[in-house]
mmCIF file of C-alpha atoms in Angstrom:
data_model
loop_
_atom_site.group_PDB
_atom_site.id
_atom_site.type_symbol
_atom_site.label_atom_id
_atom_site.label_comp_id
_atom_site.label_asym_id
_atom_site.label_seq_id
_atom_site.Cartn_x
_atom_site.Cartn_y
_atom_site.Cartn_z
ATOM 1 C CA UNK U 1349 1.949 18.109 19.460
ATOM 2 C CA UNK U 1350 0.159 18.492 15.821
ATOM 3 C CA UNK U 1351 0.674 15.790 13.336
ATOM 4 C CA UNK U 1352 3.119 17.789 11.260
ATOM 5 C CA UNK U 1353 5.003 18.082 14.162
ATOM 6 C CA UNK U 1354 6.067 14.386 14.796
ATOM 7 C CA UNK U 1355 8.648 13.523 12.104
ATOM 8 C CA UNK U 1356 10.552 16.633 13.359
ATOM 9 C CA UNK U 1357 10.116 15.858 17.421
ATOM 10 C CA UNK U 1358 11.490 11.742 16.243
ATOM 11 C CA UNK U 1359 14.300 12.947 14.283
ATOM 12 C CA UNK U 1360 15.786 15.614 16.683
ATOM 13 C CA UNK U 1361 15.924 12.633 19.240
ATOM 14 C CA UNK U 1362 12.402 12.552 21.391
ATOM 15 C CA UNK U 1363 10.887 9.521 21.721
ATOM 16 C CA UNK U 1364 8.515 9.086 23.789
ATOM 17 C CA UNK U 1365 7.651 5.519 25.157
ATOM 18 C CA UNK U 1366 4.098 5.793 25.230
ATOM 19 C CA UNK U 1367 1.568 8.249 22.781
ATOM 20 C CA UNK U 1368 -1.735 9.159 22.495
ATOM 21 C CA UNK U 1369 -3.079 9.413 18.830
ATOM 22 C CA UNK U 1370 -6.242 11.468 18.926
ATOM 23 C CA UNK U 1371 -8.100 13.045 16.016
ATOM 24 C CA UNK U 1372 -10.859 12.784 14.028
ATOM 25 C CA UNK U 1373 -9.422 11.519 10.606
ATOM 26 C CA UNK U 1374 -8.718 8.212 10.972
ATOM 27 C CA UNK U 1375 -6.221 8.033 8.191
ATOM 28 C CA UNK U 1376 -3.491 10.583 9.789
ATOM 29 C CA UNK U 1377 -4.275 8.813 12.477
ATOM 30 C CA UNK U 1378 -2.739 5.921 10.663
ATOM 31 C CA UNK U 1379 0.022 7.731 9.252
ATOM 32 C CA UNK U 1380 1.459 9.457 12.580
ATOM 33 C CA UNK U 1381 0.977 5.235 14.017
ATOM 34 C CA UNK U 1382 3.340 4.026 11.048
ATOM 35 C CA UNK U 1383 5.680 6.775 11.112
ATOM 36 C CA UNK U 1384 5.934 5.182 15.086
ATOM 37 C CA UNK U 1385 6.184 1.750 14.076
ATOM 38 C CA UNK U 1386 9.300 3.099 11.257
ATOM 39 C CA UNK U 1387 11.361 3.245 14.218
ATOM 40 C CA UNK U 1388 10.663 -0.680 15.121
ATOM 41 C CA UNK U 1389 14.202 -1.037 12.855
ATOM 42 C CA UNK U 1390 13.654 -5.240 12.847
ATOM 43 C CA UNK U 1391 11.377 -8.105 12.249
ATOM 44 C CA UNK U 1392 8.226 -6.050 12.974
ATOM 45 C CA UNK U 1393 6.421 -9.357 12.539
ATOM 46 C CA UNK U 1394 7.370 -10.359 15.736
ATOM 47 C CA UNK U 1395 8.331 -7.053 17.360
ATOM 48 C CA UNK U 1396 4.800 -5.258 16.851
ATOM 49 C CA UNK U 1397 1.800 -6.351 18.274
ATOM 50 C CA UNK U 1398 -1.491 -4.861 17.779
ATOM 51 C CA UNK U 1399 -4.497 -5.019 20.137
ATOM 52 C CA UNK U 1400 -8.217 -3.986 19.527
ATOM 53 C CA UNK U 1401 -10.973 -1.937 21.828
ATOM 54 C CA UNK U 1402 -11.177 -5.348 23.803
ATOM 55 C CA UNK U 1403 -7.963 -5.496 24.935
ATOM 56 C CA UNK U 1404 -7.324 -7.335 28.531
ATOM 57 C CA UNK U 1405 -4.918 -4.516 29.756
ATOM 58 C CA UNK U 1406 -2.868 -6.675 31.687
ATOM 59 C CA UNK U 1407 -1.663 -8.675 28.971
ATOM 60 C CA UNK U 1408 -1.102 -5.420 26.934
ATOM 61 C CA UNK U 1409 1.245 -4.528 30.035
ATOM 62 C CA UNK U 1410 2.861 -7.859 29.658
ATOM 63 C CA UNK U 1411 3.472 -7.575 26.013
ATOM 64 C CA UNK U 1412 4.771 -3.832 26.850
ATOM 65 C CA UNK U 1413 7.130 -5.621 29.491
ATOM 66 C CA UNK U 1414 8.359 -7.854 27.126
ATOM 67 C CA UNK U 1415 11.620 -6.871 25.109
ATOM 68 C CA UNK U 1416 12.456 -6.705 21.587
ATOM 69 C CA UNK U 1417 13.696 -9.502 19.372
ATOM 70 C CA UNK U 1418 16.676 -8.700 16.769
ATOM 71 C CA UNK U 1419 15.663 -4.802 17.115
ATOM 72 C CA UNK U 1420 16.369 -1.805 19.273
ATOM 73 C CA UNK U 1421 12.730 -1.520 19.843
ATOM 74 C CA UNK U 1422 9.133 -3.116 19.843
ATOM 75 C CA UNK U 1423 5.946 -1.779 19.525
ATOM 76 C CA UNK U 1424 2.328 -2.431 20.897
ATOM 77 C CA UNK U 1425 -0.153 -0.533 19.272
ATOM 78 C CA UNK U 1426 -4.344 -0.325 21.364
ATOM 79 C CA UNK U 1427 -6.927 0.841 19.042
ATOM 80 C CA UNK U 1428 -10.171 2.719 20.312
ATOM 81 C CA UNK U 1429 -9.697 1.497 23.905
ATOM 82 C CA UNK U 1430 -12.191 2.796 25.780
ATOM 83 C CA UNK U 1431 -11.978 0.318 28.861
ATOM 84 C CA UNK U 1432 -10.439 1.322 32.637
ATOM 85 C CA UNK U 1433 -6.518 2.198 32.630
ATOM 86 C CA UNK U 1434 -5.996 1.703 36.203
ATOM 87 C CA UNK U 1435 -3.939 -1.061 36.313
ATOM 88 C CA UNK U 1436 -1.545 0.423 33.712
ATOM 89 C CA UNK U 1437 -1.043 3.373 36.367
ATOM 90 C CA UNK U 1438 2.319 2.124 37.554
ATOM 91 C CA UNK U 1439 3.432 1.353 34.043
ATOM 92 C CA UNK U 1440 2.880 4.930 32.647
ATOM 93 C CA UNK U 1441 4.486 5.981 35.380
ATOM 94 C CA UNK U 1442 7.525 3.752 34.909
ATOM 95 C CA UNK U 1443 7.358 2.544 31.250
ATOM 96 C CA UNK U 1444 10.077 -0.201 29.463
ATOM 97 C CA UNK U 1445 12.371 1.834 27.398
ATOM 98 C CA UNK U 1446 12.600 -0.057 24.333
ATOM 99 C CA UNK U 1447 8.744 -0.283 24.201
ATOM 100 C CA UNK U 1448 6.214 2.008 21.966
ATOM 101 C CA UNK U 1449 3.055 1.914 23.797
ATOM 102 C CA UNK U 1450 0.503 3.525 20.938
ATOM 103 C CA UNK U 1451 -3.048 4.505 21.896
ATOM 104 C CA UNK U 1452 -5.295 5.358 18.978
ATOM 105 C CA UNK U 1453 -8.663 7.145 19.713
ATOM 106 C CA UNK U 1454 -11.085 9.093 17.485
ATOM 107 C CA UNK U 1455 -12.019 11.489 20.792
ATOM 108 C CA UNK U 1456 -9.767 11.774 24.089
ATOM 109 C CA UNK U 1457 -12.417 9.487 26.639
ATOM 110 C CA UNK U 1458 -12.680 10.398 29.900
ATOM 111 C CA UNK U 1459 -10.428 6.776 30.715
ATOM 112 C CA UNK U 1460 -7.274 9.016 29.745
ATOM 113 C CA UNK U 1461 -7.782 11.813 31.370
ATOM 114 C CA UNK U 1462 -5.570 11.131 34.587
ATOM 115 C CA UNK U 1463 -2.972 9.612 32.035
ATOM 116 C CA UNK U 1464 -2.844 12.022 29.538
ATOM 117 C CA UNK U 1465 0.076 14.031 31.176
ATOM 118 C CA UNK U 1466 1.597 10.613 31.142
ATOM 119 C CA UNK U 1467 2.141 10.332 27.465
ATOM 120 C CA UNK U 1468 3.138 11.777 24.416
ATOM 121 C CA UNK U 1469 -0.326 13.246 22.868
ATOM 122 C CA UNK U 1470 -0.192 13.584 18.984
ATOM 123 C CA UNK U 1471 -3.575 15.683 17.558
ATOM 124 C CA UNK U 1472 -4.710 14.042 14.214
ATOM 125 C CA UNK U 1473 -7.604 16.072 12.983
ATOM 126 C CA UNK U 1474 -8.027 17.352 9.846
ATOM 127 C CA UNK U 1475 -5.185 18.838 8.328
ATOM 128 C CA UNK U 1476 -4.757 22.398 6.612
ATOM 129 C CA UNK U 1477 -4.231 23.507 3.364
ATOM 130 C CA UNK U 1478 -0.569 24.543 3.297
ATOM 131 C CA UNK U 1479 -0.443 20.630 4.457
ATOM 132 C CA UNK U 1480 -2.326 18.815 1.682
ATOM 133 C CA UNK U 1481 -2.028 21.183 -1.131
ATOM 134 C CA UNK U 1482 1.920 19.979 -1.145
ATOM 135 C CA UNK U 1483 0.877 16.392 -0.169
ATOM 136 C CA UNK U 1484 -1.516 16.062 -2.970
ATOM 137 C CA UNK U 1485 1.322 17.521 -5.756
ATOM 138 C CA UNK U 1486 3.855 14.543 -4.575
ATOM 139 C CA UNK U 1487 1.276 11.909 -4.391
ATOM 140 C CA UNK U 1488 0.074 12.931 -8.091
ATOM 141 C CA UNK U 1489 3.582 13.190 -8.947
ATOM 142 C CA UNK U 1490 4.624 8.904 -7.886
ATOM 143 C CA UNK U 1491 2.355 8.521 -10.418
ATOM 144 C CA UNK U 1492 3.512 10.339 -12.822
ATOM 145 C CA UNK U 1493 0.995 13.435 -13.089
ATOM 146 C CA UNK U 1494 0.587 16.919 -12.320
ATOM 147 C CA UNK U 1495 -1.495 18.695 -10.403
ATOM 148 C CA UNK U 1496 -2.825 22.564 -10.376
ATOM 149 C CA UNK U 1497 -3.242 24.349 -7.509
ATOM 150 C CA UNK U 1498 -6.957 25.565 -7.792
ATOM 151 C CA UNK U 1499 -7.579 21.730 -8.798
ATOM 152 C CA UNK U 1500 -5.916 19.902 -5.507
ATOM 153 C CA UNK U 1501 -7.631 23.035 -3.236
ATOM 154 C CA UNK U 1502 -11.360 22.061 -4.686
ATOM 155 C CA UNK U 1503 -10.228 18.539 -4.053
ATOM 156 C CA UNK U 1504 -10.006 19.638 -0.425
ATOM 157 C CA UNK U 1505 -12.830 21.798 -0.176
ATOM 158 C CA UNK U 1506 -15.105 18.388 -1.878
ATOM 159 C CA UNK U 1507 -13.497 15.826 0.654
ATOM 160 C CA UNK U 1508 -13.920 18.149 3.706
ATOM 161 C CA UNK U 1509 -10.119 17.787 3.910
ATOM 162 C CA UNK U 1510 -10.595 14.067 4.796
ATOM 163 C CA UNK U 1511 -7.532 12.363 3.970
ATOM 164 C CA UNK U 1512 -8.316 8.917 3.010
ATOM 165 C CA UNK U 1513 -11.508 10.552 0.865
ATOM 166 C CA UNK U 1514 -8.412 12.506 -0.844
ATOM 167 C CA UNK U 1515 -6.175 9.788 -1.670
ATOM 168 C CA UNK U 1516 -9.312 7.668 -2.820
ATOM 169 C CA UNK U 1517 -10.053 10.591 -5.279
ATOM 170 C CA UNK U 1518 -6.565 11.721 -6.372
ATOM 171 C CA UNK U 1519 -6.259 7.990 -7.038
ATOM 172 C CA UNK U 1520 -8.816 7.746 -9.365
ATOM 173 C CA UNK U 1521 -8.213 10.980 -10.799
ATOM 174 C CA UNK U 1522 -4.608 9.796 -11.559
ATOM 175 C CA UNK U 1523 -6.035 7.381 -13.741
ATOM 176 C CA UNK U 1524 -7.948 9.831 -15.962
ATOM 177 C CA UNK U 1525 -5.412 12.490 -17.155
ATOM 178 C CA UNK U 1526 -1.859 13.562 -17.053
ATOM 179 C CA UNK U 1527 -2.846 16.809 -15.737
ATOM 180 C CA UNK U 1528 -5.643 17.712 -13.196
ATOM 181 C CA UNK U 1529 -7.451 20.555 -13.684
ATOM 182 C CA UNK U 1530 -9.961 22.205 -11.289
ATOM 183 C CA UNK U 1531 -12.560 20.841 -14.636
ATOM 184 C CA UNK U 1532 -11.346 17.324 -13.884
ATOM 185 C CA UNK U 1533 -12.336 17.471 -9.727
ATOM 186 C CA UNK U 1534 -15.594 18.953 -11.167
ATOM 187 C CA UNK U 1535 -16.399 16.210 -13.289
ATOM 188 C CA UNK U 1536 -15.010 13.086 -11.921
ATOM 189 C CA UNK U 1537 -15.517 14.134 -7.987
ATOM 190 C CA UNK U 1538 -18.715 13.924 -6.070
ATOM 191 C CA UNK U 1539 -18.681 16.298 -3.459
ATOM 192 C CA UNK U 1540 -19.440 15.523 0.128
ATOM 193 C CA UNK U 1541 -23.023 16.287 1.189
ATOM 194 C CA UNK U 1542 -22.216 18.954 3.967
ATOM 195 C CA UNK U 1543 -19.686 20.723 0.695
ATOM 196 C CA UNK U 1544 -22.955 20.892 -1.216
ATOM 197 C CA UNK U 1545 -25.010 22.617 1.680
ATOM 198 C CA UNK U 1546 -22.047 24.916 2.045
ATOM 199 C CA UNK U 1547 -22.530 25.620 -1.609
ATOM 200 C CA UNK U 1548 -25.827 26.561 -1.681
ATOM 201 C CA UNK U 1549 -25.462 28.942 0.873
ATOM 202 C CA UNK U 1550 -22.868 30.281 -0.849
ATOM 203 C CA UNK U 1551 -25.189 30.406 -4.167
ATOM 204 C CA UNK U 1552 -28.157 31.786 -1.788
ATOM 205 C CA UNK U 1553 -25.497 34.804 -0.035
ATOM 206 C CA UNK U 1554 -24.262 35.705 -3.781
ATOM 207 C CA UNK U 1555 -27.946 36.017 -5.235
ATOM 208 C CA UNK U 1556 -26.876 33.059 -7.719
ATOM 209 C CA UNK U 1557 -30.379 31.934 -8.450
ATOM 210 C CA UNK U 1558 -29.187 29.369 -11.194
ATOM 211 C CA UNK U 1559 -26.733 28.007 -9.506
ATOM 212 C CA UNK U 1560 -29.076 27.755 -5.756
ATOM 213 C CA UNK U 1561 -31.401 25.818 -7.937
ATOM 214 C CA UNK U 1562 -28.816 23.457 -9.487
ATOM 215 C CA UNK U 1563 -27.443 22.566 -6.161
ATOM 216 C CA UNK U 1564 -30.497 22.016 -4.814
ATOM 217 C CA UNK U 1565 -31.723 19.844 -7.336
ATOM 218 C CA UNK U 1566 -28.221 17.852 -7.188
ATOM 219 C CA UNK U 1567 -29.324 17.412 -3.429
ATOM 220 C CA UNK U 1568 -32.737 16.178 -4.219
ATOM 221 C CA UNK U 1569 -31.151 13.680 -6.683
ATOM 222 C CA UNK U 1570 -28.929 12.163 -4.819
ATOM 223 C CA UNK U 1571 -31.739 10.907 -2.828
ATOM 224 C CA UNK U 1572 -32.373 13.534 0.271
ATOM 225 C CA UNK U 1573 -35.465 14.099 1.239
ATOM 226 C CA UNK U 1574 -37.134 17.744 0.996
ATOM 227 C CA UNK U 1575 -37.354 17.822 5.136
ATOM 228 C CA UNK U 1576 -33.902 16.480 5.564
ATOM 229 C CA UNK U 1577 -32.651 19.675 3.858
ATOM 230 C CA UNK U 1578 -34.487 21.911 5.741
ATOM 231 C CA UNK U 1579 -32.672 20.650 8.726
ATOM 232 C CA UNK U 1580 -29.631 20.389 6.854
ATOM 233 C CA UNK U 1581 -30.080 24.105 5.758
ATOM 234 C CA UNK U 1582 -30.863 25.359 9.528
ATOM 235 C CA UNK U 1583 -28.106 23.544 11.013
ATOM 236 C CA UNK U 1584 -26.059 25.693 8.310
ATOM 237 C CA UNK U 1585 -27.466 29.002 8.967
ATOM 238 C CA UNK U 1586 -26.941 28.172 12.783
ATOM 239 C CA UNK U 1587 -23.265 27.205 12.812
ATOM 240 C CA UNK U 1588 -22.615 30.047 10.733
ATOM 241 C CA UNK U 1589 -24.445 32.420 12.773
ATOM 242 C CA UNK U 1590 -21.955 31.152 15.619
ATOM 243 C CA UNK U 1591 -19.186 31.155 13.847
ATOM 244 C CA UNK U 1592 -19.878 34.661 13.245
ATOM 245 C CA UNK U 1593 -20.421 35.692 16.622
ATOM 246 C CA UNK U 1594 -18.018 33.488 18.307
ATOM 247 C CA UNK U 1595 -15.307 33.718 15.638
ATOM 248 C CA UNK U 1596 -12.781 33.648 17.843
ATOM 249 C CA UNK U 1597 -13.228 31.081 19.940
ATOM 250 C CA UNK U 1598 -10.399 28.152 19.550
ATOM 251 C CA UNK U 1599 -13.548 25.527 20.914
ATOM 252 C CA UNK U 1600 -15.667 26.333 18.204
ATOM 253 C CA UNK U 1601 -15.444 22.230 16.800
ATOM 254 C CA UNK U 1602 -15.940 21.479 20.471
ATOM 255 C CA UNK U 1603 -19.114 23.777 21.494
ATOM 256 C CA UNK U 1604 -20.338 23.033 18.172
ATOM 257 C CA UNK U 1605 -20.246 19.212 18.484
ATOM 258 C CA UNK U 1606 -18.895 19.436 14.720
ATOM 259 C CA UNK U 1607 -15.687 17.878 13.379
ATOM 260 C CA UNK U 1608 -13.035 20.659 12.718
ATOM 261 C CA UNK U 1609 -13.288 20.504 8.610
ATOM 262 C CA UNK U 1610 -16.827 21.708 9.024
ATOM 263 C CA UNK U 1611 -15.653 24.374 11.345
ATOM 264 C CA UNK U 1612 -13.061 25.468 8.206
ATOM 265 C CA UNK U 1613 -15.880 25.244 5.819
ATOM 266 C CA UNK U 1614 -18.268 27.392 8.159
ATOM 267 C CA UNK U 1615 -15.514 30.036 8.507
ATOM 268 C CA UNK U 1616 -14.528 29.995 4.919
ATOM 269 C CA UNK U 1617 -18.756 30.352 4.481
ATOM 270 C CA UNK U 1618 -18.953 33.104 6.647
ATOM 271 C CA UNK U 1619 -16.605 35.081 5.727
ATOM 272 C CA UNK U 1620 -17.824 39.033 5.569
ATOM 273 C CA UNK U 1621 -21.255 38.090 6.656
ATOM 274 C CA UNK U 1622 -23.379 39.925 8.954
ATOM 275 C CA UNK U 1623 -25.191 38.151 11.702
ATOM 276 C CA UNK U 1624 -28.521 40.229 10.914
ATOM 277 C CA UNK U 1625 -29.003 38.394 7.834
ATOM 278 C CA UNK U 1626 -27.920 34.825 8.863
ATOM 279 C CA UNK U 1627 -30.797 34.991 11.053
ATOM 280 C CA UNK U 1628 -33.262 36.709 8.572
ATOM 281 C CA UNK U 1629 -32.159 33.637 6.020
ATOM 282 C CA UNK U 1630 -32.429 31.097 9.181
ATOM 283 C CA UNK U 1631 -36.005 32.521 9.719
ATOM 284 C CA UNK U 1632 -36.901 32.101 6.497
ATOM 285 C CA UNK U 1633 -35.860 28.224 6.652
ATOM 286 C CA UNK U 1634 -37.600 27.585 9.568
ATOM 287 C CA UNK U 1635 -40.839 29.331 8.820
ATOM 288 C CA UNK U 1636 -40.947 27.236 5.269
ATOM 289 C CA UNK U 1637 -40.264 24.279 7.298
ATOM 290 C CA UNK U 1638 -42.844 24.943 9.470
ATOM 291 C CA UNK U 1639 -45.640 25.679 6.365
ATOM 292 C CA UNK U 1640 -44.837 22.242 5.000
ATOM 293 C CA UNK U 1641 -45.486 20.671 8.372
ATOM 294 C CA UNK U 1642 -48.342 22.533 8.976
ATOM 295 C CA UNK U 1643 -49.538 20.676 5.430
ATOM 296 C CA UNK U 1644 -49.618 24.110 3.854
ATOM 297 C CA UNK U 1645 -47.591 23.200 0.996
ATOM 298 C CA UNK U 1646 -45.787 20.224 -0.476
ATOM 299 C CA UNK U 1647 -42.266 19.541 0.673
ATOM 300 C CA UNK U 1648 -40.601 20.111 -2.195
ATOM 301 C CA UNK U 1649 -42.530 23.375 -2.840
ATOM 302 C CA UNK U 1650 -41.757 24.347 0.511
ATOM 303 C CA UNK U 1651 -37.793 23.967 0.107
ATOM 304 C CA UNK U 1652 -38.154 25.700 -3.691
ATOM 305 C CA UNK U 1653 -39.965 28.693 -2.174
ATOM 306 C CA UNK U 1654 -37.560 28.962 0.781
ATOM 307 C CA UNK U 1655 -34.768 28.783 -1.323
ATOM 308 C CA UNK U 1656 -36.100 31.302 -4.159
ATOM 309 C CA UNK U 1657 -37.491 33.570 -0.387
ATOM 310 C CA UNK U 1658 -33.957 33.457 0.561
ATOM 311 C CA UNK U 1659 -32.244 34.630 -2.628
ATOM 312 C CA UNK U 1660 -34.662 37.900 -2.885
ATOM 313 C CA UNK U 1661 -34.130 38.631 1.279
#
């Protein structure tokens, strides 16, 4: 099941006795384990025990094994084990009842994969829109401000809909104003590197030649070096290009070895593009790439004249 999905599955009455928390953001990751650990109803101190990527597994069965103190249930929470799950074979198979068994994992490793059908798998990647745009408004609101719509969606778009990067921000821009405006994310926010390559694409499809060079030169500044945005550019041009062609595809975070908020991002890029001219623009990358290591120009000429190449192609 999604995320958004649990609350609903625990209140109409199934609970599992041992989950799988997989996804890439590590903060829903930590939201779907405490929703989990809500239902540990007494002296969690003693009744939830948390073990790390070097868990013996044997003990972790014994703690499973053991029963709750003062509560209906108990909880053992395993973070980022990666280790063999052999000898917990007979337990998935036959787990205590008033245990939570909670596996946390960034990826689902291959030492789950005869397991998996075993427990309850909860998918904690990035989360949409029609999500965060609503979780954003009630976060702003405990502290006592508002919010506008076009404001909390650039907030997304900035973070790559990474939810700890979100609350940082909205945090912070609590502090500044009684309102956010889409002004105040502009100001106050620093957008995530990957949001700023998106953007100059954007700039370059549009024929914004102020507004290409601008980005660029906010790249530059923050310290990336002319030949790390070429390949930043071409990896761009080249996930869009598949993303275009392959647009259908549910893998596409998957065959593109990408998380799935660039996957949103490259979507949202591509959107009414043709694949004739991703390439043309891609070609144009890689032969200015290739001219500055051929020591036919400078880098930073070379990047300048790709960019300015691409905006008349």
């Amino acid at each position: 099941m999604k995320f958004e999905e649990l609350k609903k599955s625990l209140k109409s009455g199934n609970v599992g006795c041992v989950y799988l928390l997989v996804g890439e953001d590590s903060r829903v990751i930590e939201k779907a384990r405490d929703i989990l650990l809500s239902l540990v109803d007494g002296l969690p101190e003693l009744n939830v025990t948390t073990f790390d990527e070097t868990a013996d597994i044997r003990e972790v069965e014994n703690c499973c094994r053991s029963f709750p103190l003062m509560s209906e249930r108990r909880a053992v929470v395993v973070r980022d084990y990666k280790g063999s799950l052999e000898a917990m074979d007979g337990y998935f198979s036959n787990p205590q009842q008033s245990t939570l068994l909670i596996f946390t994992a960034s990826s689902l490793t291959t030492n789950f994969s005869k397991f998996v059908k075993k427990t309850t798998v909860v998918e904690c990647g990035k989360l949409s829109k029609t999500i965060l745009v609503p979780y954003i408004a009630k976060r702003a609101a405990a502290n006592g401000v508002q919010v506008t719509r076009p404001a909390a969606e650039l907030l997304i778009d900035y973070t790559l809909s990474d939810l700890a990067s979100i609350e940082n921000e909205l945090d912070k821009l609590c502090s500044l104003t009684d309102t956010i405006k889409e002004e105040d994310v502009k100001n106050n926010v620093t957008p995530d590197a990957d949001y700023k390559i998106y953007e100059l694409g954007d700039a370059i499809c549009k024929k914004q030649g102020e507004r290409a060079m601008k980005i660029m030169s906010s790249l530059l500044a923050d310290g990336f070096a002319p030949g790390a945005l070429f390949g930043m550019l071409e990896n761009h041009y080249r996930r869009l290009l598949y993303v275009v062609l392959n647009k259908d595809d549910d893998n596409l975070a998957y065959k593109l070895g990408v998380k799935e908020g660039a996957v949103y991002m490259a979507l949202k890029a591509s959107a009414g593009m043709k694949a004739t001219a991703l390439k043309r623009t891609y070609d144009l990358i890689a032969s200015g790439e290739q001219a500055f290591k051929n020591g036919e120009t400078t880098d930073k000429e070379a990047i300048r004249s790709v960019v300015l190449a691409a905006l008349n192609s």
